[in-house]
JSON list of C-alpha atoms in Angstrom, two decimals:
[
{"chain": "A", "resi": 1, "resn": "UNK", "atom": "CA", "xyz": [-14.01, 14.65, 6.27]},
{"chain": "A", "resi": 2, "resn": "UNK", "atom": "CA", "xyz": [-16.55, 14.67, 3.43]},
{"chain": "A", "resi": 3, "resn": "UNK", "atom": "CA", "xyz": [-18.43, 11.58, 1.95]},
{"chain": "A", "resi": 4, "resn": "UNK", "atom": "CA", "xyz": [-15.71, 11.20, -1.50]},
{"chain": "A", "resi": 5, "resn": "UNK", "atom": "CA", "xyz": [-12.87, 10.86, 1.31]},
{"chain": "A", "resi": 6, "resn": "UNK", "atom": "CA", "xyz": [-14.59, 8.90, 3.35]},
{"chain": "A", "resi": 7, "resn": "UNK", "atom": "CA", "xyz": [-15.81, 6.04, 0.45]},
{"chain": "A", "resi": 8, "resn": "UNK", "atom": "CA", "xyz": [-11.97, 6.11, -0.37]},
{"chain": "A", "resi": 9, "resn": "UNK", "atom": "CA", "xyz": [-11.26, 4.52, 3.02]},
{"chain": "A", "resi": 10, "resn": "UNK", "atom": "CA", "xyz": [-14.38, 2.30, 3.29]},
{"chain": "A", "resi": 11, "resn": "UNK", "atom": "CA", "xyz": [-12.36, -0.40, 1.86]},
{"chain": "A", "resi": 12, "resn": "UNK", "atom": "CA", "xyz": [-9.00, -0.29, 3.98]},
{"chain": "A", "resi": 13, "resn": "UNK", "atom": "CA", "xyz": [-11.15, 0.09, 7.22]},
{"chain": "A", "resi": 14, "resn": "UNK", "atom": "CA", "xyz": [-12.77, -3.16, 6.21]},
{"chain": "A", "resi": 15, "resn": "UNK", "atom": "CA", "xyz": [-9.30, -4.37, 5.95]},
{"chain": "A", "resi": 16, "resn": "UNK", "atom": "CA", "xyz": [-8.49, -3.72, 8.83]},
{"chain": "A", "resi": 17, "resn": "UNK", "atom": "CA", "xyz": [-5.06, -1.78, 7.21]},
{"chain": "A", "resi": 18, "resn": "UNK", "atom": "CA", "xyz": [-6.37, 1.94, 8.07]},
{"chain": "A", "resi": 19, "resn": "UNK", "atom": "CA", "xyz": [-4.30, 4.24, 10.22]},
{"chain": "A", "resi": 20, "resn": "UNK", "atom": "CA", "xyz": [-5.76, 4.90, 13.69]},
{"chain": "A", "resi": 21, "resn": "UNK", "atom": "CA", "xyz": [-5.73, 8.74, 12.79]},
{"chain": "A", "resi": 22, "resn": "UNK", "atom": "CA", "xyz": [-7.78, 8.06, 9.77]},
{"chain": "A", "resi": 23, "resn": "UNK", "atom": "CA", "xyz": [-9.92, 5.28, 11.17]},
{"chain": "A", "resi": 24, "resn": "UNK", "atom": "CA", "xyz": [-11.01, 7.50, 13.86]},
{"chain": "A", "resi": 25, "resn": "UNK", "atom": "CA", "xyz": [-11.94, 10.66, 11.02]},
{"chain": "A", "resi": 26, "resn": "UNK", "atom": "CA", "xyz": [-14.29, 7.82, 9.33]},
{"chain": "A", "resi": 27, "resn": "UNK", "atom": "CA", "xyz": [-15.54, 6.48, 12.46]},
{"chain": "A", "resi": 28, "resn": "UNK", "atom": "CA", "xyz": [-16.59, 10.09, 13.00]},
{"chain": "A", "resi": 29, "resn": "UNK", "atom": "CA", "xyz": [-17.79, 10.73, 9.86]},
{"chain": "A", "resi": 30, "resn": "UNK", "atom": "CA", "xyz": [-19.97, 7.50, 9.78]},
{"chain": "A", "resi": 31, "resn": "UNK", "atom": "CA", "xyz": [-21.54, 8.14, 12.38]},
{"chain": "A", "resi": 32, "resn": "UNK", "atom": "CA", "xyz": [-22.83, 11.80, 11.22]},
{"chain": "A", "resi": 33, "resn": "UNK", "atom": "CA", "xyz": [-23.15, 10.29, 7.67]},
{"chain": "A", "resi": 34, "resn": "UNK", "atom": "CA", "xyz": [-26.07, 7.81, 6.71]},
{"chain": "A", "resi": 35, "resn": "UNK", "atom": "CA", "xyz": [-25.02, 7.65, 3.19]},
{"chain": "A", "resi": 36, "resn": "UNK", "atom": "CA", "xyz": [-21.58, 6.56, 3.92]},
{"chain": "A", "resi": 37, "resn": "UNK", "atom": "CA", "xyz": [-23.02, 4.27, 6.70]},
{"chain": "A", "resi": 38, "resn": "UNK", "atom": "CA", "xyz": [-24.81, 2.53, 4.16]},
{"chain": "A", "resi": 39, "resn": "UNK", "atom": "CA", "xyz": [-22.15, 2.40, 1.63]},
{"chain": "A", "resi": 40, "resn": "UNK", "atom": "CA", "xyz": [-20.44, 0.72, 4.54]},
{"chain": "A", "resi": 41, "resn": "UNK", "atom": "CA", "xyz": [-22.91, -1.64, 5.03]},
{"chain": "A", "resi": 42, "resn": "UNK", "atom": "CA", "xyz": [-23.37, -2.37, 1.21]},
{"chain": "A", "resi": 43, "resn": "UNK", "atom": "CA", "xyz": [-19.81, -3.43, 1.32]},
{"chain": "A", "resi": 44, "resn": "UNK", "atom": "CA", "xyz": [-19.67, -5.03, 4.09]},
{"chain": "A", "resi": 45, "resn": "UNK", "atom": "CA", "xyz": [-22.27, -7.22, 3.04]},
{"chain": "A", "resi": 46, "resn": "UNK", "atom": "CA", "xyz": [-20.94, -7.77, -0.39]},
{"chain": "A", "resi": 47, "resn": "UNK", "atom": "CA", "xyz": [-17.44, -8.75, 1.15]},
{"chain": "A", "resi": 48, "resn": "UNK", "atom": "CA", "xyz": [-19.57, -11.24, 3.45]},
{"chain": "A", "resi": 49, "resn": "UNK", "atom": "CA", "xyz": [-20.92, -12.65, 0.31]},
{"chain": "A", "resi": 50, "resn": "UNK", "atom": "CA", "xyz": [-17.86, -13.11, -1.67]},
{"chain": "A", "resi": 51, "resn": "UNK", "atom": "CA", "xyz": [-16.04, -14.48, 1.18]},
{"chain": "A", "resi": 52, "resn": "UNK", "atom": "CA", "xyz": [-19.21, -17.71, 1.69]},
{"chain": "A", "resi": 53, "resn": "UNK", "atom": "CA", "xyz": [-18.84, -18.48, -1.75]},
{"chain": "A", "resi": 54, "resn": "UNK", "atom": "CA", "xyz": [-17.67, -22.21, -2.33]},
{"chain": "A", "resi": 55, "resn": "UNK", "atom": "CA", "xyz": [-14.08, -22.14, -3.73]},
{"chain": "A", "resi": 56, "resn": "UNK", "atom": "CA", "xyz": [-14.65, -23.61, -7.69]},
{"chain": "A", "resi": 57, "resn": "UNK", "atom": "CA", "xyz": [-12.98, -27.12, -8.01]},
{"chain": "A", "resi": 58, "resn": "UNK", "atom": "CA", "xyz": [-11.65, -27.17, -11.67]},
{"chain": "A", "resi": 59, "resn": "UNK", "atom": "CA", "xyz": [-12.97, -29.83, -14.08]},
{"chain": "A", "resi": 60, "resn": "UNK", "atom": "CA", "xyz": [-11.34, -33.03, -14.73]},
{"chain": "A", "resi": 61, "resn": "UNK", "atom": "CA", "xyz": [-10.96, -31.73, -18.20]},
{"chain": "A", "resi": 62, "resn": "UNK", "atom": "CA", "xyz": [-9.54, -28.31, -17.08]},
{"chain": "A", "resi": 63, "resn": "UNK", "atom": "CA", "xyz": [-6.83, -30.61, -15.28]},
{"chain": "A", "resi": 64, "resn": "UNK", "atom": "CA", "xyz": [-6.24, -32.80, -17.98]},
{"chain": "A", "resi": 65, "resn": "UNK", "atom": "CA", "xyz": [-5.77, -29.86, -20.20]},
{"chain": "A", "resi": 66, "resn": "UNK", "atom": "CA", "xyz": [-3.20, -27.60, -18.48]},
{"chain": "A", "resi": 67, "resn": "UNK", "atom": "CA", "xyz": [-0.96, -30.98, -17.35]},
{"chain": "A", "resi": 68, "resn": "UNK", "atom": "CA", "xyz": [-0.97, -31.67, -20.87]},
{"chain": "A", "resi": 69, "resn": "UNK", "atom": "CA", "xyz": [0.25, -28.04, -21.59]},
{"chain": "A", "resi": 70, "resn": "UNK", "atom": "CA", "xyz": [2.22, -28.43, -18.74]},
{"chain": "A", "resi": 71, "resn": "UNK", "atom": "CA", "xyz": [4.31, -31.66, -19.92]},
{"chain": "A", "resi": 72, "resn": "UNK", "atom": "CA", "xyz": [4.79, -30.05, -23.13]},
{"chain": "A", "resi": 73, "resn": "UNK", "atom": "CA", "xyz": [6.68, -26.96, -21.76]},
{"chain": "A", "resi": 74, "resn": "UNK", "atom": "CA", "xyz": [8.63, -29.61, -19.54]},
{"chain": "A", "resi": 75, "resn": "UNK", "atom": "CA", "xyz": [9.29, -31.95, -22.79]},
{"chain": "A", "resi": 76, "resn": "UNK", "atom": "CA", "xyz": [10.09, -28.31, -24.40]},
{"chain": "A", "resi": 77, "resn": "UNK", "atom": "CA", "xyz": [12.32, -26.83, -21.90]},
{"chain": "A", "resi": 78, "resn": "UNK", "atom": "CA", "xyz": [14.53, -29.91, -21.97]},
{"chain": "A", "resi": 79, "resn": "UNK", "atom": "CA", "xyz": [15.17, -30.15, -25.60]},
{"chain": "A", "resi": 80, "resn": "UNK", "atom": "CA", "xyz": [16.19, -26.25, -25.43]},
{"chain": "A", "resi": 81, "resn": "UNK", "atom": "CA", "xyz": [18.38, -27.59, -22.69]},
{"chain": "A", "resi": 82, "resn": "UNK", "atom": "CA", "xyz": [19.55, -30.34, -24.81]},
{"chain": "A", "resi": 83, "resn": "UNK", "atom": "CA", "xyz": [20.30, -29.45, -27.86]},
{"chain": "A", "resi": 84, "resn": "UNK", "atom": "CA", "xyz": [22.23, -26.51, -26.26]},
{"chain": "A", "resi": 85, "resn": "UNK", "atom": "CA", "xyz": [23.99, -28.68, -23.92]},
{"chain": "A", "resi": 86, "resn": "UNK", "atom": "CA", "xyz": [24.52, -30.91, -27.63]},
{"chain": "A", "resi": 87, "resn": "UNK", "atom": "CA", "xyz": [26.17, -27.77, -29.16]},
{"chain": "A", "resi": 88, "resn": "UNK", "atom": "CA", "xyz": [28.46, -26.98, -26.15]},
{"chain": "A", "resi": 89, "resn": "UNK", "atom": "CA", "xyz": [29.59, -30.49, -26.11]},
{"chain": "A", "resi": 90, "resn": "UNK", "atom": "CA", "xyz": [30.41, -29.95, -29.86]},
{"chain": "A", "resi": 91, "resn": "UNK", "atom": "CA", "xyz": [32.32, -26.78, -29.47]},
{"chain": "A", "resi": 92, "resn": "UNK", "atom": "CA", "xyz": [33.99, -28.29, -26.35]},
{"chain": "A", "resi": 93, "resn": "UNK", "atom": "CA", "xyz": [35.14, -31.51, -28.58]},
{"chain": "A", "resi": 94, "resn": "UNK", "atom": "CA", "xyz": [36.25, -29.26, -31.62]},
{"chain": "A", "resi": 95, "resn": "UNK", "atom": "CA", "xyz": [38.41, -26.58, -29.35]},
{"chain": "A", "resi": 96, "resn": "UNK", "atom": "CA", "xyz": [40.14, -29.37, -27.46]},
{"chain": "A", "resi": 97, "resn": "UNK", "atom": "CA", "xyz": [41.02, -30.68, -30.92]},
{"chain": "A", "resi": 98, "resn": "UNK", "atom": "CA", "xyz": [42.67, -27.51, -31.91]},
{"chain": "A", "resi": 99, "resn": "UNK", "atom": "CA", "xyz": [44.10, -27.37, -27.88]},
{"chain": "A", "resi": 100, "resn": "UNK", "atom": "CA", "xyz": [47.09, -28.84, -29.22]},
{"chain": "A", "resi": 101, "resn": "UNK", "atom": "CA", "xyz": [47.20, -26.38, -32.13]},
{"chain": "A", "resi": 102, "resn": "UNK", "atom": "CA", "xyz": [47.34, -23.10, -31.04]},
{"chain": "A", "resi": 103, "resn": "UNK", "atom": "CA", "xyz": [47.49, -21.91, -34.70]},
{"chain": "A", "resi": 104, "resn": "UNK", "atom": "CA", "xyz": [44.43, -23.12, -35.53]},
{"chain": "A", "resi": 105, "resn": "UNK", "atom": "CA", "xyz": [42.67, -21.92, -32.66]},
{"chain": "A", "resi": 106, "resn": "UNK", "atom": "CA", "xyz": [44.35, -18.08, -34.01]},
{"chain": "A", "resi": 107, "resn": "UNK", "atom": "CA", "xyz": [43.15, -18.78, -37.56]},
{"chain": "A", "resi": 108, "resn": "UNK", "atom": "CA", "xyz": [39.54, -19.60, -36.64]},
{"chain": "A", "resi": 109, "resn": "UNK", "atom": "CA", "xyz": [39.16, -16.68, -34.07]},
{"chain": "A", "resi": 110, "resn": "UNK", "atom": "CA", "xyz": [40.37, -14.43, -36.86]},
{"chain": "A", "resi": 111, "resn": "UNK", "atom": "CA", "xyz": [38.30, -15.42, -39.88]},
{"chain": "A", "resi": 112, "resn": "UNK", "atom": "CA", "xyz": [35.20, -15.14, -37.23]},
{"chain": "A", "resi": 113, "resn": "UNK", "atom": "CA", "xyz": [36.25, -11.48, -36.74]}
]
């Protein structure tokens, strides 16, 4: 194995989600390599870091914000779901009008047409 192949699996062996095949060719190639060792350590390291980190709490203004974007989509959503709902209704009303009037119903289907 050489040193690019090698860095390319760095990451998955961290993981934990390498093949045993290939986990054994880096294994072996670590230890012959110091430069890959260290890259291994680098990362390893940097991983540990990121993963200590405190987890950000968002501000009470963040919150405020995006629940006031998020009632707006809500309010939004259900006046697209209303004033479809208001034109079905409409349509519903004016074909069971013309229900009794099948000539009607003809005439307006074949001026739409």
């Amino acid at each position: 194995m050489i040193c690019e192949q090698a860095k390319d699996l760095i990451s998955s062996h961290l993981d934990d989600t390498l093949p045993e095949e290939q986990s054994a060719a880096l294994r072996s190639h670590l230890d012959a390599c110091p430069a890959c060792r260290l890259e291994l350590r680098q990362l390893s390291r940097t991983l540990e870091l990121i993963d200590s980190m405190p987890a950000d709490e968002p501000s009470p203004r963040l919150r405020n914000h995006f629940n006031a974007m998020l009632r707006a989509e809500i309010l939004a959503e259900e006046e697209r779901k209303s004033s479809s709902s208001g034109l079905r209704a409409r349509l519903e009303r004016f074909w069971s009008a013309m229900a009794p009037r099948p000539a009607l119903q003809f005439a307006s289907l074949s001026r739409s047409c």
